[in-house]
């Protein structure tokens, strides 16, 4: 059963000042979601913009907005096939389990191009 759906778009150029500030990155991103230092500025901005959009989309799918948890408790990792997946920790996980129980699956799709990054999230309750 589908519990919730969320979508978000972010302007990539907005993240340039974030990329240049380690404080902003550590505030909003989990230590497990960092782009290579060798990546160019545009690539770094796309990386962080798409992940920020995923965090926003997750909060919309959960139905809470970004309230009750920190954004760095929701992060993108990759599975064995390099497919992105959302992981949740702390209060975000507690809220998710309160709403969906312990059997759920979070689907995520990320996309970006030069100017915009987009994320789409579906939270599915597994019966």
XYZ file of C-alpha atoms in Angstrom:
127
model
C 0.000 0.000 0.000
C 1.290 3.463 -0.863
C 1.537 5.594 2.265
C 2.798 8.795 0.693
C 4.341 10.442 -2.349
C 6.620 13.458 -2.409
C 8.401 15.441 -5.085
C 10.787 18.376 -4.875
C 12.889 20.496 -7.215
C 15.966 22.540 -6.311
C 17.912 25.137 -8.255
C 21.468 23.814 -8.573
C 23.172 27.238 -8.421
C 21.675 27.801 -4.958
C 24.077 25.175 -3.602
C 27.302 26.867 -4.693
C 27.635 28.745 -1.396
C 26.801 25.512 0.456
C 29.549 23.598 -1.338
C 32.021 26.291 -0.360
C 30.946 26.096 3.304
C 31.738 22.897 5.174
C 29.392 24.072 7.960
C 26.376 24.048 5.626
C 27.256 20.593 4.309
C 27.649 19.085 7.783
C 24.449 20.781 8.951
C 22.201 19.367 6.226
C 23.986 16.246 4.984
C 24.907 12.982 6.633
C 28.577 12.025 6.802
C 27.751 9.151 4.401
C 26.671 11.417 1.549
C 29.621 13.435 0.373
C 30.837 13.930 -3.163
C 34.463 13.440 -4.134
C 36.718 16.415 -3.448
C 38.030 15.950 -7.013
C 34.619 16.673 -8.522
C 34.122 20.041 -10.166
C 31.961 22.762 -8.628
C 28.992 22.097 -10.957
C 29.042 18.363 -10.167
C 29.195 19.054 -6.432
C 26.258 21.463 -6.664
C 24.198 18.916 -8.650
C 25.056 16.190 -6.132
C 23.979 18.205 -3.101
C 20.951 19.764 -4.811
C 19.541 16.356 -5.796
C 20.034 15.000 -2.295
C 18.465 18.060 -0.700
C 15.474 17.635 -3.011
C 15.249 13.982 -1.876
C 15.158 15.028 1.783
C 12.359 17.500 1.022
C 10.481 14.922 -1.058
C 10.801 12.392 1.772
C 9.319 14.875 4.264
C 6.394 15.471 1.900
C 5.812 11.740 1.415
C 5.902 11.291 5.192
C 3.343 14.072 5.514
C 5.224 16.069 8.130
C 7.265 18.553 6.197
C 10.701 19.128 7.636
C 9.600 19.109 11.225
C 10.562 16.836 14.095
C 13.824 15.596 12.576
C 17.106 16.917 11.222
C 17.823 16.774 7.513
C 21.074 14.899 8.102
C 18.990 12.012 9.542
C 17.724 11.337 6.007
C 20.384 10.478 3.468
C 21.004 8.903 0.102
C 23.250 5.888 -0.296
C 23.568 3.424 -3.165
C 22.731 -0.258 -3.255
C 24.944 -2.958 -4.777
C 23.767 -1.968 -8.261
C 24.519 1.747 -7.669
C 20.799 2.531 -7.423
C 20.103 5.389 -4.985
C 18.193 4.543 -1.829
C 17.059 6.575 1.153
C 18.247 5.681 4.624
C 16.728 7.181 7.771
C 18.094 7.495 11.295
C 17.140 9.023 14.626
C 13.917 10.997 14.877
C 13.222 10.624 11.161
C 13.194 6.837 11.531
C 11.085 7.052 14.692
C 8.495 9.210 12.909
C 8.497 6.924 9.864
C 7.934 3.825 12.012
C 5.196 5.541 14.039
C 3.316 6.277 10.815
C 4.137 3.168 8.761
C 5.191 0.450 11.193
C 8.435 -1.430 10.771
C 7.691 -2.913 7.339
C 8.100 -0.225 4.731
C 10.063 0.479 1.597
C 11.168 3.912 0.462
C 11.531 4.364 -3.292
C 13.551 7.318 -4.585
C 14.412 8.688 -7.989
C 16.926 11.503 -8.488
C 17.562 13.572 -11.571
C 19.519 16.691 -12.375
C 20.655 18.787 -15.256
C 22.599 22.000 -15.429
C 20.088 24.250 -13.654
C 17.751 22.013 -11.633
C 17.711 18.854 -9.538
C 14.592 16.812 -8.906
C 13.703 14.031 -6.499
C 10.637 11.820 -6.294
C 9.923 9.666 -3.219
C 7.287 7.008 -2.566
C 6.849 5.432 0.851
C 5.278 1.982 0.603
C 3.907 0.003 3.545
C 4.683 -3.686 3.129
C 1.853 -5.955 4.280
